[in-house]
Every structure is written in structure tokens, then in C-alpha cells.
Short mmCIF file of C-alpha atoms and ligand atoms in Angstrom, two decimals:
data_model
loop_
_atom_site.label_atom_id
_atom_site.label_comp_id
_atom_site.label_asym_id
_atom_site.label_seq_id
_atom_site.Cartn_x
_atom_site.Cartn_y
_atom_site.Cartn_z
CA UNK A 578 -16.29 7.56 -18.45
CA UNK A 579 -17.11 10.39 -15.81
CA UNK A 580 -13.87 10.88 -14.34
CA UNK A 581 -12.64 13.18 -11.02
CA UNK A 582 -10.78 15.58 -11.54
CA UNK A 583 -7.04 13.97 -11.07
CA UNK A 584 -5.97 16.27 -7.32
CA UNK A 585 -2.85 18.70 -7.06
CA UNK A 586 -0.07 16.52 -7.25
CA UNK A 587 1.43 17.05 -3.86
CA UNK A 588 -1.74 15.89 -1.90
CA UNK A 589 -0.25 14.05 0.92
CA UNK A 590 -0.57 16.45 3.92
CA UNK A 591 -2.94 15.12 5.83
CA UNK A 592 -6.46 17.77 6.28
CA UNK A 593 -6.77 19.45 8.99
CA UNK A 594 -9.66 17.25 10.92
CA UNK A 595 -11.72 19.38 12.62
CA UNK A 596 -13.20 18.98 15.76
CA UNK A 597 -16.74 17.56 15.17
CA UNK A 598 -19.63 18.97 15.70
CA UNK A 599 -21.21 16.21 19.45
CA UNK A 600 -24.36 15.39 17.61
CA UNK A 601 -27.29 13.18 18.70
CA UNK A 602 -25.95 9.74 18.26
CA UNK A 603 -29.23 9.23 16.29
CA UNK A 604 -28.32 12.30 13.75
CA UNK A 605 -24.95 11.09 12.98
CA UNK A 606 -24.05 9.76 9.54
CA UNK A 607 -23.87 5.75 9.45
CA UNK A 608 -20.30 4.52 7.84
CA UNK A 609 -19.55 0.57 7.47
CA UNK A 610 -16.26 0.27 6.46
CA UNK A 611 -15.10 -3.65 5.13
CA UNK A 612 -11.04 -4.52 6.13
CA UNK A 613 -10.53 -1.59 8.79
CA UNK A 614 -7.88 -3.88 10.50
CA UNK A 615 -5.49 -1.77 8.86
CA UNK A 616 -4.30 0.26 5.45
CA UNK A 617 -6.75 1.97 3.76
CA UNK A 618 -9.58 1.17 5.56
CA UNK A 619 -7.87 1.76 9.08
CA UNK A 620 -7.12 4.91 8.08
CA UNK A 621 -10.30 5.71 6.55
CA UNK A 622 -12.45 4.75 9.70
CA UNK A 623 -10.01 7.08 11.98
CA UNK A 624 -10.92 9.96 9.92
CA UNK A 625 -14.87 9.18 9.45
CA UNK A 626 -14.81 9.03 13.49
CA UNK A 627 -12.92 12.05 13.84
CA UNK A 628 -15.14 13.90 11.09
CA UNK A 629 -18.03 13.12 13.76
CA UNK A 630 -19.66 9.81 11.92
CA UNK A 631 -20.58 6.67 13.72
CA UNK A 632 -18.05 4.39 12.40
CA UNK A 633 -18.68 0.41 11.78
CA UNK A 634 -14.37 -0.58 11.44
CA UNK A 635 -15.60 -3.84 10.32
CA UNK A 636 -12.78 -6.90 10.55
CA UNK A 637 -12.44 -10.19 9.59
CA UNK A 638 -10.26 -10.85 12.85
CA UNK A 639 -11.79 -9.04 15.64
CA UNK A 640 -8.58 -9.09 17.88
CA UNK A 641 -6.87 -6.55 15.96
CA UNK A 642 -8.76 -3.93 16.60
CA UNK A 643 -7.67 -3.47 19.89
CA UNK A 644 -5.33 0.01 18.96
CA UNK A 645 -8.51 2.25 17.18
CA UNK A 646 -10.58 1.01 19.90
CA UNK A 647 -8.36 2.12 22.38
CA UNK A 648 -8.04 5.13 20.37
CA UNK A 649 -11.63 5.37 20.07
CA UNK A 650 -11.96 5.71 23.33
CA UNK A 651 -9.12 8.11 24.42
CA UNK A 652 -11.12 10.16 21.41
CA UNK A 653 -14.41 9.74 22.46
CA UNK A 654 -15.22 8.72 18.41
CA UNK A 655 -17.94 6.74 17.98
CA UNK A 656 -17.09 3.28 16.47
CA UNK A 657 -17.15 -0.11 16.50
CA UNK A 658 -15.87 -2.97 15.59
CA UNK A 659 -17.74 -5.57 14.08
CA UNK A 660 -16.20 -8.96 13.13
CA UNK A 661 -17.07 -9.06 9.36
CA UNK A 662 -15.44 -11.70 7.02
CA UNK A 663 -16.72 -10.71 3.04
CA UNK A 664 -16.00 -14.16 2.22
CA UNK A 665 -18.85 -15.64 4.62
CA UNK A 666 -22.51 -15.26 3.98
CA UNK A 667 -23.51 -15.72 7.82
CA UNK A 668 -20.80 -13.39 8.74
CA UNK A 669 -22.35 -10.67 6.97
CA UNK A 670 -25.85 -11.12 7.06
CA UNK A 671 -24.85 -10.89 11.56
CA UNK A 672 -23.16 -8.19 11.55
CA UNK A 673 -25.00 -5.74 9.00
CA UNK A 674 -28.40 -7.54 10.98
CA UNK A 675 -26.96 -6.31 14.33
CA UNK A 676 -25.40 -2.97 12.57
CA UNK A 677 -29.05 -1.68 11.33
CA UNK A 678 -30.99 -2.57 14.44
CA UNK A 679 -28.46 -0.77 16.59
CA UNK A 680 -28.81 2.27 13.45
CA UNK A 681 -32.48 1.89 13.38
CA UNK A 682 -31.70 1.30 9.61
CA UNK A 683 -29.22 3.61 8.75
CA UNK A 684 -26.87 3.25 6.58
CA UNK A 685 -25.40 6.78 4.52
CA UNK A 686 -21.84 5.46 3.03
CA UNK A 687 -20.63 1.53 2.44
CA UNK A 688 -16.83 1.75 1.68
CA UNK A 689 -16.24 -1.61 0.12
CA UNK A 690 -12.53 -1.77 1.07
CA UNK A 691 -11.32 -5.48 1.54
CA UNK A 692 -9.11 -6.74 -0.75
CA UNK A 693 -5.91 -9.43 -0.72
CA UNK A 694 -3.24 -9.00 -3.93
CA UNK A 695 -2.76 -12.75 -5.50
CA UNK A 696 -0.11 -13.16 -8.45
CA UNK A 697 1.43 -15.24 -10.49
CA UNK A 698 1.78 -15.92 -14.01
CA UNK A 699 -1.79 -17.31 -15.14
CA UNK A 700 -0.49 -20.66 -16.03
CA UNK A 701 0.66 -21.18 -12.64
CA UNK A 702 -2.55 -20.05 -10.81
CA UNK A 703 -4.91 -22.40 -10.07
CA UNK A 704 -8.70 -22.66 -10.19
CA UNK A 705 -9.02 -23.04 -6.40
CA UNK A 706 -6.67 -19.07 -5.90
CA UNK A 707 -8.31 -17.58 -8.81
CA UNK A 708 -11.96 -18.67 -7.23
CA UNK A 709 -10.17 -17.24 -3.86
CA UNK A 710 -8.98 -13.73 -5.11
CA UNK A 711 -12.34 -13.47 -6.91
CA UNK A 712 -14.26 -14.30 -3.44
CA UNK A 713 -12.41 -12.09 -1.80
CA UNK A 714 -11.97 -9.15 -4.21
CA UNK A 715 -15.02 -9.16 -6.58
CA UNK A 716 -17.84 -11.79 -4.60
CA UNK A 717 -16.77 -10.56 -1.18
CA UNK A 718 -17.75 -6.88 -2.33
CA UNK A 719 -21.32 -7.79 -3.99
CA UNK A 720 -22.13 -10.23 -1.10
CA UNK A 721 -21.87 -6.93 1.76
CA UNK A 722 -23.59 -4.18 -1.24
CA UNK A 723 -26.69 -6.91 -1.75
CA UNK A 724 -26.85 -6.94 2.39
CA UNK A 725 -27.16 -3.26 2.56
CA UNK A 726 -29.08 -1.79 -0.29
CA UNK A 727 -32.50 -3.12 0.89
CA UNK A 728 -31.75 -0.49 4.22
CA UNK A 729 -30.59 2.22 1.86
CA UNK A 730 -33.48 1.82 -0.63
CA UNK A 731 -36.06 1.62 2.10
CA UNK A 732 -34.75 4.75 3.15
CA UNK A 733 -33.96 6.81 -0.62
CA UNK A 734 -30.54 7.46 0.23
CA UNK A 735 -26.99 6.24 0.90
CA UNK A 736 -23.31 6.20 -1.23
CA UNK A 737 -21.77 2.66 -1.71
CA UNK A 738 -17.63 3.60 -2.35
CA UNK A 739 -15.75 0.86 -3.91
CA UNK A 740 -11.91 0.66 -3.32
CA UNK A 741 -10.58 -0.63 -7.16
CA UNK A 742 -6.95 0.13 -8.33
CA UNK A 743 -4.76 1.40 -11.27
CA UNK A 744 -4.75 -2.23 -11.35
CA UNK A 745 -8.36 -2.91 -12.84
CA UNK A 746 -7.22 -0.04 -15.56
CA UNK A 747 -3.90 -1.36 -17.09
CA UNK A 748 -2.17 -4.89 -16.91
CA UNK A 749 1.48 -6.10 -16.35
CA UNK A 750 2.20 -9.80 -16.61
CA UNK A 751 2.87 -12.08 -13.37
CA UNK A 752 -0.77 -10.14 -11.08
CA UNK A 753 -3.71 -11.96 -13.70
CA UNK A 754 -5.05 -12.43 -10.65
CA UNK A 755 -5.56 -9.23 -8.61
CA UNK A 756 -5.73 -7.88 -12.05
CA UNK A 757 -8.69 -9.76 -12.95
CA UNK A 758 -10.38 -8.86 -10.08
CA UNK A 759 -10.10 -5.24 -10.26
CA UNK A 760 -11.60 -5.03 -13.47
CA UNK A 761 -13.96 -6.90 -13.37
CA UNK A 762 -14.98 -4.22 -10.01
CA UNK A 763 -14.44 -1.72 -12.78
CA UNK A 764 -17.67 -3.43 -14.59
CA UNK A 765 -19.82 -4.86 -10.90
CA UNK A 766 -19.37 -0.58 -9.78
CA UNK A 767 -20.52 0.93 -13.29
CA UNK A 768 -23.14 -1.52 -13.50
CA UNK A 769 -25.05 -1.19 -9.79
CA UNK A 770 -24.95 2.81 -10.18
CA UNK A 771 -26.70 3.01 -13.21
CA UNK A 772 -28.87 0.46 -11.05
CA UNK A 773 -29.66 1.66 -7.91
CA UNK A 774 -29.65 5.65 -8.99
CA UNK A 775 -33.63 5.48 -9.18
CA UNK A 776 -33.25 5.55 -5.56
CA UNK A 777 -31.04 8.30 -4.65
CA UNK A 778 -27.65 6.02 -4.49
CA UNK A 779 -24.30 7.15 -4.98
CA UNK A 780 -22.15 4.67 -6.07
CA UNK A 781 -18.20 5.54 -6.59
CA UNK A 782 -15.25 3.78 -7.25
CA UNK A 783 -11.65 5.16 -6.53
CA UNK A 784 -8.86 4.31 -8.36
CA UNK A 785 -5.48 3.83 -6.11
CA UNK A 786 -1.93 4.15 -7.60
CA UNK A 787 0.82 2.59 -4.84
CA UNK A 788 0.57 3.43 -1.89
CA UNK A 789 2.68 2.44 1.52
CA UNK A 790 0.10 -0.64 2.99
CA UNK A 791 0.59 -3.45 4.22
CA UNK A 792 -1.06 -5.12 1.04
CA UNK A 793 2.27 -6.51 -0.37
CA UNK A 794 3.53 -7.79 2.93
CA UNK A 795 0.01 -9.73 2.94
CA UNK A 796 1.01 -10.98 -0.62
CA UNK A 797 -0.11 -13.92 -1.74
CA UNK A 798 1.96 -15.50 -4.35
CA UNK A 799 0.29 -18.63 -6.40
CA UNK A 800 1.82 -21.69 -5.32
CA UNK A 801 3.25 -23.56 -8.29
CA UNK A 802 4.91 -19.85 -9.33
CA UNK A 803 7.89 -20.37 -6.04
CA UNK A 804 9.31 -23.26 -7.63
CA UNK A 805 12.87 -22.45 -8.30
CA UNK A 806 12.00 -24.40 -11.75
CA UNK A 807 8.94 -21.98 -12.35
CA UNK A 808 8.97 -21.56 -16.29
CA UNK A 809 8.07 -17.97 -15.35
CA UNK A 810 10.63 -17.69 -12.77
CA UNK A 811 11.91 -14.53 -15.16
CA UNK A 812 8.84 -13.15 -15.20
CA UNK A 813 8.53 -12.81 -12.25
CA UNK A 814 12.18 -11.86 -11.16
CA UNK A 815 11.00 -8.93 -13.48
CA UNK A 816 7.94 -8.73 -12.51
CA UNK A 817 9.07 -8.32 -8.18
CA UNK A 818 12.10 -5.50 -9.67
CA UNK A 819 9.35 -3.23 -11.33
CA UNK A 820 7.22 -4.08 -8.34
CA UNK A 821 9.92 -3.22 -5.84
CA UNK A 822 10.84 -0.20 -7.80
CA UNK A 823 7.70 1.34 -7.40
CA UNK A 824 7.06 4.78 -5.85
CA UNK A 825 3.84 4.55 -2.92
CA UNK A 826 2.90 7.47 -1.82
CA UNK A 827 1.67 8.15 1.99
CA UNK A 828 -1.78 7.40 3.14
CA UNK A 829 -3.43 10.47 3.58
CA UNK A 830 -3.41 12.11 -0.10
CA UNK A 831 -6.00 8.92 -0.36
CA UNK A 832 -8.41 8.99 2.71
CA UNK A 833 -8.67 13.05 1.24
CA UNK A 834 -10.15 11.76 -1.72
CA UNK A 835 -12.16 9.16 -0.10
CA UNK A 836 -14.08 11.27 2.07
CA UNK A 837 -13.87 13.97 -0.90
CA UNK A 838 -15.93 11.18 -2.60
CA UNK A 839 -18.59 10.18 0.40
CA UNK A 840 -19.37 13.69 1.14
CA UNK A 841 -19.20 15.67 -2.18
CA UNK A 842 -23.04 16.24 -3.73
CA UNK A 843 -23.26 14.84 -7.66
CA UNK A 844 -20.25 12.63 -7.37
CA UNK A 845 -18.48 11.39 -10.57
CA UNK A 846 -18.21 7.98 -10.97
CA UNK A 847 -14.18 6.95 -11.39
CA UNK A 848 -11.49 8.42 -8.59
CA UNK A 849 -8.10 7.98 -9.97
CA UNK A 850 -4.81 9.35 -7.13
CA UNK A 851 -1.97 8.71 -6.32
CA UNK A 852 1.82 7.58 -8.21
CA UNK A 853 0.30 6.27 -12.29
CA UNK A 854 -3.01 6.77 -11.57
CA UNK A 855 -2.70 9.50 -14.63
CA UNK A 856 -1.12 7.29 -16.68
CA UNK A 857 -3.44 4.93 -16.06
CA UNK A 858 -6.69 6.40 -15.98
CA UNK A 859 -5.87 8.65 -19.02
CA UNK A 860 -3.02 7.81 -20.96
CA UNK A 861 -3.71 4.11 -21.04
CA UNK A 862 -6.86 4.93 -22.70
CA UNK A 863 -5.13 6.88 -25.79
CA UNK A 864 -2.61 4.84 -26.55
CA UNK A 865 -3.01 2.02 -29.04
CA UNK A 866 -3.09 -2.03 -27.25
CA UNK A 867 0.24 -2.48 -30.10
CA UNK A 868 2.61 0.40 -28.34
CA UNK A 869 1.86 -0.27 -24.80
CA UNK A 870 2.18 -4.20 -25.59
CA UNK A 871 6.19 -2.68 -26.72
CA UNK A 872 6.43 -0.97 -23.64
CA UNK A 873 5.39 -3.96 -21.34
CA UNK A 874 7.68 -5.96 -23.52
CA UNK A 875 10.20 -4.32 -23.61
CA UNK A 876 10.67 -3.52 -19.51
CA UNK A 877 10.00 -7.13 -18.93
CA UNK A 878 12.70 -8.23 -21.61
CA UNK A 879 15.63 -6.02 -20.33
CA UNK A 880 14.93 -6.60 -17.11
CA UNK A 881 15.23 -10.47 -16.91
CA UNK A 882 18.19 -10.59 -19.29
N1 LIG B 1596 -1.96 0.18 -1.20
C1 LIG B 1596 -2.51 -0.03 -2.94
O1 LIG B 1596 -1.12 0.04 -2.86
C2 LIG B 1596 -3.05 -0.01 -3.30
C3 LIG B 1596 -3.24 0.64 -4.25
C4 LIG B 1596 -4.38 0.23 -5.02
C5 LIG B 1596 -5.84 -0.51 -4.22
N2 LIG B 1596 -5.26 -0.64 -3.23
C6 LIG B 1596 -6.86 -2.11 -2.68
O2 LIG B 1596 -7.12 -0.70 -1.39
C7 LIG B 1596 -7.83 -1.76 -0.43
C8 LIG B 1596 -7.54 -1.62 0.65
O3 LIG B 1596 -5.48 -2.22 0.39
P1 LIG B 1596 -4.43 -2.02 1.27
O4 LIG B 1596 -3.81 -1.47 0.77
O5 LIG B 1596 -4.98 -1.70 2.65
O6 LIG B 1596 -3.67 -3.56 2.11
P2 LIG B 1596 -3.95 -3.96 3.87
O7 LIG B 1596 -3.15 -3.48 4.70
O8 LIG B 1596 -3.44 -5.24 3.16
O9 LIG B 1596 -5.45 -4.14 4.23
C9 LIG B 1596 -6.40 -5.16 3.07
C10 LIG B 1596 -7.24 -5.27 4.25
O10 LIG B 1596 -8.12 -5.98 3.83
C11 LIG B 1596 -8.74 -6.72 5.06
N3 LIG B 1596 -9.78 -8.59 4.20
C12 LIG B 1596 -8.89 -9.07 3.55
N4 LIG B 1596 -9.13 -10.19 3.24
C13 LIG B 1596 -10.44 -10.07 4.27
C14 LIG B 1596 -12.02 -10.82 3.96
N5 LIG B 1596 -11.93 -11.86 3.15
N6 LIG B 1596 -12.56 -10.43 5.12
C15 LIG B 1596 -12.91 -8.76 5.55
N7 LIG B 1596 -11.36 -8.23 5.52
C16 LIG B 1596 -10.95 -8.78 4.77
C17 LIG B 1596 -7.89 -7.07 5.89
O11 LIG B 1596 -8.18 -8.00 6.93
P3 LIG B 1596 -6.84 -8.97 7.54
O12 LIG B 1596 -5.95 -7.85 8.28
O13 LIG B 1596 -7.37 -9.25 8.21
O14 LIG B 1596 -5.76 -9.54 6.26
C18 LIG B 1596 -7.34 -5.95 5.60
O15 LIG B 1596 -7.84 -5.08 6.63
C19 LIG B 1596 -7.76 -2.85 -1.16
O16 LIG B 1596 -8.65 -2.93 -2.28
C20 LIG B 1596 -6.70 -2.77 -2.19
O17 LIG B 1596 -6.66 -3.98 -3.70
C21 LIG B 1596 -4.07 -1.25 -2.17
#
């Protein structure tokens, strides 16, 4: 398993952004980001644009693009906000087809970022709720990546970043849907890395701990789990208390790592970053299952009383 070195403990400060050297449009590296309407995707779009990249900051709801477009105009960034819903074949092929036509087939970097957070005990999660989570967080990544790979193979160059999570390395009760999608993305990303390296295409996995974004404002709780008489109410309450107590880091630390993973000459596969990233990425590997289980049971039992 190749893993990036853990960044220093307080890398929250935004790296100074030098004024980009004005390059002719067709010489600029091209990046496509999914889910750029908020949080990580939005911040990554701003960072790459400020560095002089040609940015396609895609989002499923173009009406959320106004502020970013106004900023791009003001700062003279080369940034567009195509409509792209990762769950919709037509939307993906349309957006990526139009982008490749404009860039004459060039795409240097794909940042697979779009996702949402679904939770609830597994018994209370319907197959449709689980399917919807996988459709966005896993199949969406698959769909978008397949649409850009032919162009990357043609140029024998490109890099694919996948925003996974520490939730793909450890498990807590009541977060089965999200954990399942992020564990699956670990396997998916590592497989792809082996498959496309022959064309000089790099594939890397960012594994953030908790950061301050809208992820939890937009979280989706299984419908059955919302009932007051849910048999899992105690567990859910314990989970919610535990989630609220987490320290959430500022985004620049994560965006610095995304930028490094995008530009490093020989990037390792895994880039854990942020709170809990060290314990999830390293310690969990050496802690026997029985011991981990004891800790989880203790935390959830003691808090649910
Ligand atoms: N924040 C954290 O603590 C944390 C920790 C670990 C990993 N992550 C990962 O970081 C990534 C970004 O999340 P975030 O924290 O920045 O949360 P966020 O602010 O909620 O951003 C999620 C983005 O995904 C978009 N999205 C959701 N479904 C989509 C779809 N079907 N098609 C296209 N876009 C879609 C959302 O668009 P709308 O605006 O239209 O909803 C939004 O732009 C995710 O992969 C998440 O799992 C976050």
C-alpha cells in the first residue's frame, strides 16, 4: 500500500497563490471537477483557477454557480461551470463531450469529488436508499471517469483524483450507507490505478478526515430512522452526539493536499489528510478487530445510556 506522508499537524493556512503566468488558452492544463457548487469542489476550483489552470467546475445545479462565475470574471480566471449530474448518463456525456470539443481533446486532471452523506442503521436503510448512495458516490465516479478515459489514453497522459474519506478506512455503526460507498471507492480506485498506468495516467485517492463543509447540512437520514420509535434510536442518538463532537478542520489544508496530489511527479496512491486521518490510515491497520470492536462498543454504549 503506497501512502503519502501525513502533512504537518497544522497545515490549515492557505498556501500563498502566486499570480499565474498568463499562458495561451490551449497551453493551460485542463481540470474537470465534479460537485463544484460547494465545499471541497468549490475550493479546489478556486485554487486551480488561481494557479492558471483552465477549470471546468461542473455542478448539477448551474443556478448555484453565480458567485463563482462572478469571482472568475473579476479575477480573470479561465473557469466555466458546466451542468453535470454524476447520476445522469446524458448529463455526463453532454458535459464532457462539450468540454473535450473545446479543449481539443485535452484533459489533464479529473477531480471526482461529488458525493453526499447517507446514514441510518442498515436494517432501516431501504435498498433504494442504499442504491441512491452508491449511484452518486461510486457509480457516479465510475460514469464520469469512463467518459474522460478515452481522451486521456489518446494523449497518453492525465491524472484522476478521487475524493474518498477516512470513512473508507474505518467503520462506525449507523453510517453503513456512506461507509459502504467509501470502502467501495477504495477498491475501485486502486484497481483503476493498476489498469491505466500503462498509458501514463495516474490515479490517486484523497482520504480526508472531517472538514468544515456543507456535507452534514446536506446529509440524508434513512426515512425509517427518523421515526421516534425506531429500535435504533439510542444508537442513532449516540452516533449524532459523537459526530457533533468531532473537530472539523479548515478546508485549505485539504486543498493543499489535493493540489500536491494533482501535481506531484510520482504520486503515491493514498493521501490521508486532516483530523483522524492518521489513526484511520495507520493505527487501524495494526489494531486487531477485537480491540477496535471493544472501543466502538464502549463509545456507543456509554453515550447511549
Ligand atoms: N467534509 C468532510 O468532512 C469530508 C470528509 C471526508 C470526505 N469528504 C468528501 O469530500 C467530497 C466533497 O464533499 P464536501 O465535504 O465538499 O460536501 P458538500 O459541500 O456537500 O459538497 C458536495 C458536492 O457534491 C455535489 N453533488 C451531490 N450529488 C451530486 C450529483 N448527483 N451530481 C453532481 N454533484 C453532486 C453537491 O452538489 P449540490 O450543491 O447540488 O448538492 C456538492 O457540490 C465528497 O466526496 C465527500 O464524501 C468530505
